[in-house]
Tab-separated table of N, CA and C in Angstrom:
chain	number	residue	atom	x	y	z
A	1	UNK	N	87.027	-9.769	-88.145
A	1	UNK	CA	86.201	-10.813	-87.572
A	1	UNK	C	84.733	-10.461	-87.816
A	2	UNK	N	83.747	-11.669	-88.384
A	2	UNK	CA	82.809	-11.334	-88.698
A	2	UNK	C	81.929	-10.768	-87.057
A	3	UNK	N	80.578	-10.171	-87.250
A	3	UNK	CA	79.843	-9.753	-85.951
A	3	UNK	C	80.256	-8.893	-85.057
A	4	UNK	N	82.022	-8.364	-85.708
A	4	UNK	CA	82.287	-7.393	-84.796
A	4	UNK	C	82.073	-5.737	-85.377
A	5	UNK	N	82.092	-4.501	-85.209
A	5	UNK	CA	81.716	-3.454	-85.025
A	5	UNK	C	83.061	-2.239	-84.760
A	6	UNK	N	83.652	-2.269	-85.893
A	6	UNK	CA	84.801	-1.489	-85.319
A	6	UNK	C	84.292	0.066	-84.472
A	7	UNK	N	84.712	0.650	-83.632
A	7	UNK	CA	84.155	2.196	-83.216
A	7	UNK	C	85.447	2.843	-84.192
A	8	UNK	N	85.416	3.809	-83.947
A	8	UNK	CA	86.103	4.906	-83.938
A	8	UNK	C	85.707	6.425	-84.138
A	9	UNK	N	87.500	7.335	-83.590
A	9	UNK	CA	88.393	6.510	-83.277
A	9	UNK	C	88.571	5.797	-82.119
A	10	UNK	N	89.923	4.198	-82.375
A	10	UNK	CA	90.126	3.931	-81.386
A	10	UNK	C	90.293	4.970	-80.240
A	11	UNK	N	90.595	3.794	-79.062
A	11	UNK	CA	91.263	4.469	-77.635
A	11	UNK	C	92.425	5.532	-77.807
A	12	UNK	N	93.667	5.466	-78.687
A	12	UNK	CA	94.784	6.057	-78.114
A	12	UNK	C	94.179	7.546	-79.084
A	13	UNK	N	93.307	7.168	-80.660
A	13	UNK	CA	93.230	8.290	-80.700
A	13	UNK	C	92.334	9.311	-80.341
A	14	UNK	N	90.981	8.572	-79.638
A	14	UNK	CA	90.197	8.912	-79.175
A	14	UNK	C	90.724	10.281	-77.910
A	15	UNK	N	91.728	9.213	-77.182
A	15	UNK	CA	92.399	10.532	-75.987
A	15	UNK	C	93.090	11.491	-76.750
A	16	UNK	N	93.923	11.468	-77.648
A	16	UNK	CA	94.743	12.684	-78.336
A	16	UNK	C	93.708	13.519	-78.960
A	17	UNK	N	92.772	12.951	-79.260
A	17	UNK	CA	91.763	14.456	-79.576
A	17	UNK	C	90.940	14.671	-78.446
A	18	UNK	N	90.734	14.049	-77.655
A	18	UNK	CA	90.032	14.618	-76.077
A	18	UNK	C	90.940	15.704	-75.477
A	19	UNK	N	92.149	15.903	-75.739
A	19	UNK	CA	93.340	15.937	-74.879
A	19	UNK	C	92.883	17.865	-75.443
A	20	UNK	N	92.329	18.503	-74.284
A	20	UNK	CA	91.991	20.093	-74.284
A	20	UNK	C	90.629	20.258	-75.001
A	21	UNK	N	89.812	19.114	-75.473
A	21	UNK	CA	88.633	19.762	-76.192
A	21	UNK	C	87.396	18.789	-75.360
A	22	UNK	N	86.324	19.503	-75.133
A	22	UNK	CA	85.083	19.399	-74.481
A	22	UNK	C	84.402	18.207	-75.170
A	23	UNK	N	84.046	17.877	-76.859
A	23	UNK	CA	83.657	17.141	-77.338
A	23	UNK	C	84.165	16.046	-78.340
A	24	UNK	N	84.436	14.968	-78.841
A	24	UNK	CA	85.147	14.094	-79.805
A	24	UNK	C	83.868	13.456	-79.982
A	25	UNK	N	83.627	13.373	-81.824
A	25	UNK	CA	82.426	12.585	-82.090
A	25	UNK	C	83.200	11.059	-81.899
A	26	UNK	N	82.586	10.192	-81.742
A	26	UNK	CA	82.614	8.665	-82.280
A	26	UNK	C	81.797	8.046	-82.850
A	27	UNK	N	81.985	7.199	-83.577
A	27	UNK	CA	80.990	6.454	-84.747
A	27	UNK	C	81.648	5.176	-84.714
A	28	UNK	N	80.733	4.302	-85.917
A	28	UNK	CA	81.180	3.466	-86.040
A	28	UNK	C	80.476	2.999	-87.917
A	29	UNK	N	80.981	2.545	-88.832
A	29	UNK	CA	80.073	2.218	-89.741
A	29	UNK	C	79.062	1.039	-89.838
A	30	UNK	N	78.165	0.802	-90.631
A	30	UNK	CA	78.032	-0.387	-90.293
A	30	UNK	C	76.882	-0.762	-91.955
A	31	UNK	N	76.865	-1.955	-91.842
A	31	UNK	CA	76.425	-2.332	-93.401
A	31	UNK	C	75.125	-2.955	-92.699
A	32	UNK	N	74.022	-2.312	-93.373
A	32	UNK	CA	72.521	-1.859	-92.988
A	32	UNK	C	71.390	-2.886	-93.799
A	33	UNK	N	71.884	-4.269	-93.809
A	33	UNK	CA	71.218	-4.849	-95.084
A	33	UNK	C	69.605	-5.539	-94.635
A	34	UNK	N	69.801	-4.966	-93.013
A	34	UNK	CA	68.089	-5.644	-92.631
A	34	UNK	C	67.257	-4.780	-92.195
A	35	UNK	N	68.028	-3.662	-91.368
A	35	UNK	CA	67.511	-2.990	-90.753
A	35	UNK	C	67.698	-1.406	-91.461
A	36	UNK	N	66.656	-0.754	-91.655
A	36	UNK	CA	66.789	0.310	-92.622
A	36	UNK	C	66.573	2.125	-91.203
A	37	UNK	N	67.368	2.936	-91.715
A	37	UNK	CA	67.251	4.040	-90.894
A	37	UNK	C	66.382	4.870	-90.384
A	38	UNK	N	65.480	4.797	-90.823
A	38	UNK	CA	64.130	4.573	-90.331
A	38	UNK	C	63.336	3.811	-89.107
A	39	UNK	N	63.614	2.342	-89.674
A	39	UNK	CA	63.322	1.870	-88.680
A	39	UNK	C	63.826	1.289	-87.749
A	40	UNK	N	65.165	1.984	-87.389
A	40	UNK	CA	65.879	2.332	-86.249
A	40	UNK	C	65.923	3.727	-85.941
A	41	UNK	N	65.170	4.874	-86.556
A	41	UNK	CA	65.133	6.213	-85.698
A	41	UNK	C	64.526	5.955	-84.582
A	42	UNK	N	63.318	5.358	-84.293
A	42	UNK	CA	62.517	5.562	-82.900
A	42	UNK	C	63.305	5.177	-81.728
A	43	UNK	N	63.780	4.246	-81.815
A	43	UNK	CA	65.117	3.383	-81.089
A	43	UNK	C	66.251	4.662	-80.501
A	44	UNK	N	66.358	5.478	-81.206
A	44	UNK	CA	67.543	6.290	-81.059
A	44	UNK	C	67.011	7.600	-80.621
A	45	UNK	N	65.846	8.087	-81.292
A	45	UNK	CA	65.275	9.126	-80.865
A	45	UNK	C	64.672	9.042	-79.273
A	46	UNK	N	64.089	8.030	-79.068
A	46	UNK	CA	63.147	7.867	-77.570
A	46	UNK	C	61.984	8.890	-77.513
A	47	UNK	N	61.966	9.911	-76.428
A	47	UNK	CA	61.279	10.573	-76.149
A	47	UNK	C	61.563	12.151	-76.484
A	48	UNK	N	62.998	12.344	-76.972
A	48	UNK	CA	63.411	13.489	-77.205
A	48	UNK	C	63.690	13.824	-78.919
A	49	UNK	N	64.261	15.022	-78.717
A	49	UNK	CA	64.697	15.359	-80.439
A	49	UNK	C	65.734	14.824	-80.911
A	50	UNK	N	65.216	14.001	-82.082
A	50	UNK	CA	66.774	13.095	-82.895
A	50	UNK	C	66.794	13.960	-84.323
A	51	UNK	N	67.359	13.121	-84.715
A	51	UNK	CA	67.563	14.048	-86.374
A	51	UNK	C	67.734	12.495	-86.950
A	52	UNK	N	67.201	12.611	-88.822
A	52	UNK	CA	67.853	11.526	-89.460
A	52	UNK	C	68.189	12.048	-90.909
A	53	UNK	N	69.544	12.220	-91.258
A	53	UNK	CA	69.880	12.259	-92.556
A	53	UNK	C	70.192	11.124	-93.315
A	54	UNK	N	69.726	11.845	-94.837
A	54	UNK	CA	70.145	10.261	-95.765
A	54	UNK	C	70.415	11.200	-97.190
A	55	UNK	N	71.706	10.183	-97.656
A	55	UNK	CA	71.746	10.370	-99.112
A	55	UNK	C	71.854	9.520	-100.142
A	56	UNK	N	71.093	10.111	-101.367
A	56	UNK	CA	71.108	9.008	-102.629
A	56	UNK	C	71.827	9.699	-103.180
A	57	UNK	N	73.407	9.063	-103.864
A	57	UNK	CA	73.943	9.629	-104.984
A	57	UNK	C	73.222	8.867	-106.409
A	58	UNK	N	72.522	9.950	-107.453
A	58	UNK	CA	72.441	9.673	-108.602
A	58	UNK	C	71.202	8.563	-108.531
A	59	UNK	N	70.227	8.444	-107.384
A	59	UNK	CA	69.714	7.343	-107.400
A	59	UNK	C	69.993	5.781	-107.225
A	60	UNK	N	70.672	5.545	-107.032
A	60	UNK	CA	71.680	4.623	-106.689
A	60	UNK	C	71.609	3.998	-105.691
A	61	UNK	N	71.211	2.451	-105.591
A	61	UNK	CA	71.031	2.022	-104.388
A	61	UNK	C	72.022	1.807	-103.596
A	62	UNK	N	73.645	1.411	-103.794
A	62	UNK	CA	74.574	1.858	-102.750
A	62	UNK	C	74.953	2.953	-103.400
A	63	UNK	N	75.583	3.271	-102.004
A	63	UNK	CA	76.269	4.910	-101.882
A	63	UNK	C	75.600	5.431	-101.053
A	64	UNK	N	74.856	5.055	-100.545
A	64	UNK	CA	74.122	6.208	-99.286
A	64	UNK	C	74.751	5.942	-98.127
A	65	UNK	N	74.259	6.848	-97.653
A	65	UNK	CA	74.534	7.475	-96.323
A	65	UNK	C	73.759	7.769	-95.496
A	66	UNK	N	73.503	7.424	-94.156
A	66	UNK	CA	72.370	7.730	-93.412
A	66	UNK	C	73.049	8.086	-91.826
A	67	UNK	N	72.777	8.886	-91.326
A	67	UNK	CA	73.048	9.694	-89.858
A	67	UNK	C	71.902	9.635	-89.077
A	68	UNK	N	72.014	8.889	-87.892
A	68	UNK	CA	70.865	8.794	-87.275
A	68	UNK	C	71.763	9.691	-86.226
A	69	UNK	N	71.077	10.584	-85.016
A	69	UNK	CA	71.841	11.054	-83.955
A	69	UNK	C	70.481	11.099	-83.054
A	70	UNK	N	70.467	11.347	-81.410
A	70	UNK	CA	69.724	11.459	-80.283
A	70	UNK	C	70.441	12.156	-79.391
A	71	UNK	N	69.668	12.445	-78.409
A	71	UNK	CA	70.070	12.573	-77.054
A	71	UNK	C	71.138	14.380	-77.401
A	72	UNK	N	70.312	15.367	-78.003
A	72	UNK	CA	71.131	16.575	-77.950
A	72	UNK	C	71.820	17.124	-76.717
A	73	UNK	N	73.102	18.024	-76.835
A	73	UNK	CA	73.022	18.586	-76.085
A	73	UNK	C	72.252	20.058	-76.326
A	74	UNK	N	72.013	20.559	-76.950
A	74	UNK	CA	71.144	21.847	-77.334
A	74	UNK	C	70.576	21.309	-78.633
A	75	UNK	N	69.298	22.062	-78.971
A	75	UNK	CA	68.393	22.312	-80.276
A	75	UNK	C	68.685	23.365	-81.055
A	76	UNK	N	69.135	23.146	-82.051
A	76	UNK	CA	69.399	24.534	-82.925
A	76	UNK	C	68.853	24.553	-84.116
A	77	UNK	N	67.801	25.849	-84.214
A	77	UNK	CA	67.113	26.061	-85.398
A	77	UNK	C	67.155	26.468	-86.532
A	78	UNK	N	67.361	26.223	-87.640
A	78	UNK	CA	67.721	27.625	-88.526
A	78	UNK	C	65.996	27.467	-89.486
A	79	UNK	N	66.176	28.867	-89.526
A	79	UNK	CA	64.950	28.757	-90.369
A	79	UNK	C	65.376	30.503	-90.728
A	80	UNK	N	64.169	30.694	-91.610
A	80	UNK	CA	64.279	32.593	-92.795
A	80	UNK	C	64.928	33.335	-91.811
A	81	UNK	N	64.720	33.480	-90.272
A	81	UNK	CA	65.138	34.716	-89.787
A	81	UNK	C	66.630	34.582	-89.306
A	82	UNK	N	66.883	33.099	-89.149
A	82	UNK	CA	68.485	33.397	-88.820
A	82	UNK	C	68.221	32.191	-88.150
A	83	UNK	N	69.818	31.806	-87.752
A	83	UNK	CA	69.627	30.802	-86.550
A	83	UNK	C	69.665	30.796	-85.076
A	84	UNK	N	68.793	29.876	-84.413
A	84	UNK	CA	69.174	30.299	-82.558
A	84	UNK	C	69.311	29.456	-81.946
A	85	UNK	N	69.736	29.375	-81.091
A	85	UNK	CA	69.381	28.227	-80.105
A	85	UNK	C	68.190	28.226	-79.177
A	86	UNK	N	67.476	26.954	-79.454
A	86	UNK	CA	66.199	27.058	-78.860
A	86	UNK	C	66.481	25.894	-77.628
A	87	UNK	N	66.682	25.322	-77.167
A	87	UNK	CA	66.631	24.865	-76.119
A	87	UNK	C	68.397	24.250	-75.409
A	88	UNK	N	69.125	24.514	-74.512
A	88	UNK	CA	70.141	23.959	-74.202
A	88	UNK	C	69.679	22.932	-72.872
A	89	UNK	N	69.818	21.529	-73.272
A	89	UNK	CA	69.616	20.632	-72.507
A	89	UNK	C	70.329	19.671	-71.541
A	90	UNK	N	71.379	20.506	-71.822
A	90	UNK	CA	73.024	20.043	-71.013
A	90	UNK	C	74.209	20.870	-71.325
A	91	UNK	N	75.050	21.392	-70.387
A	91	UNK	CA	76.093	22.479	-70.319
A	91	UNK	C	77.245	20.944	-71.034
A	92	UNK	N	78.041	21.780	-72.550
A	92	UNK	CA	79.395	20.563	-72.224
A	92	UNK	C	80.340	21.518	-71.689
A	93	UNK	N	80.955	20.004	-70.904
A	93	UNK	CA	82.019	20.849	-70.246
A	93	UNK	C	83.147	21.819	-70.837
């Protein structure tokens, strides 16, 4: 159906991987033809630390990929000396 937004995963599998583990990502895809990742980071970021990845295969205008994320539960750095955790901003359960 057009305007709809599948998530996943659904519900039943959403619980079978909840079922003993603290975190399950969910997503959803979505075809980006007005609004570019960018200018939906601020939206997602707010006031805290977001991240935004993107990829061009070969230059290529489809084929990318873009990851917007917000709302961490910890900050993790890596840089020359190693990696750490620099700020934990919520215990998961």
């Amino acid at each position: 159906m057009e305007g709809t937004v599948q998530i996943r995963p659904d519900r039943e599998a959403f619980a079978a991987l909840a079922a003993g583990r603290p975190l399950v990502p969910v997503w959803a895809e979505l075809l980006a033809d007005v609004s570019t990742p960018v200018g939906l980071f601020p939206a997602v970021a707010g006031e805290g630390p977001a991240i935004l990845l993107e990829s061009v295969e070969r230059s290529e205008r489809w084929g990318r990929y873009s990851f917007v994320a917000g709302d961490p539960a910890a900050v993790i750095v890596a840089g020359p000396d190693g990696v750490r955790i620099r700020d934990v901003v919520r215990e998961l359960p």
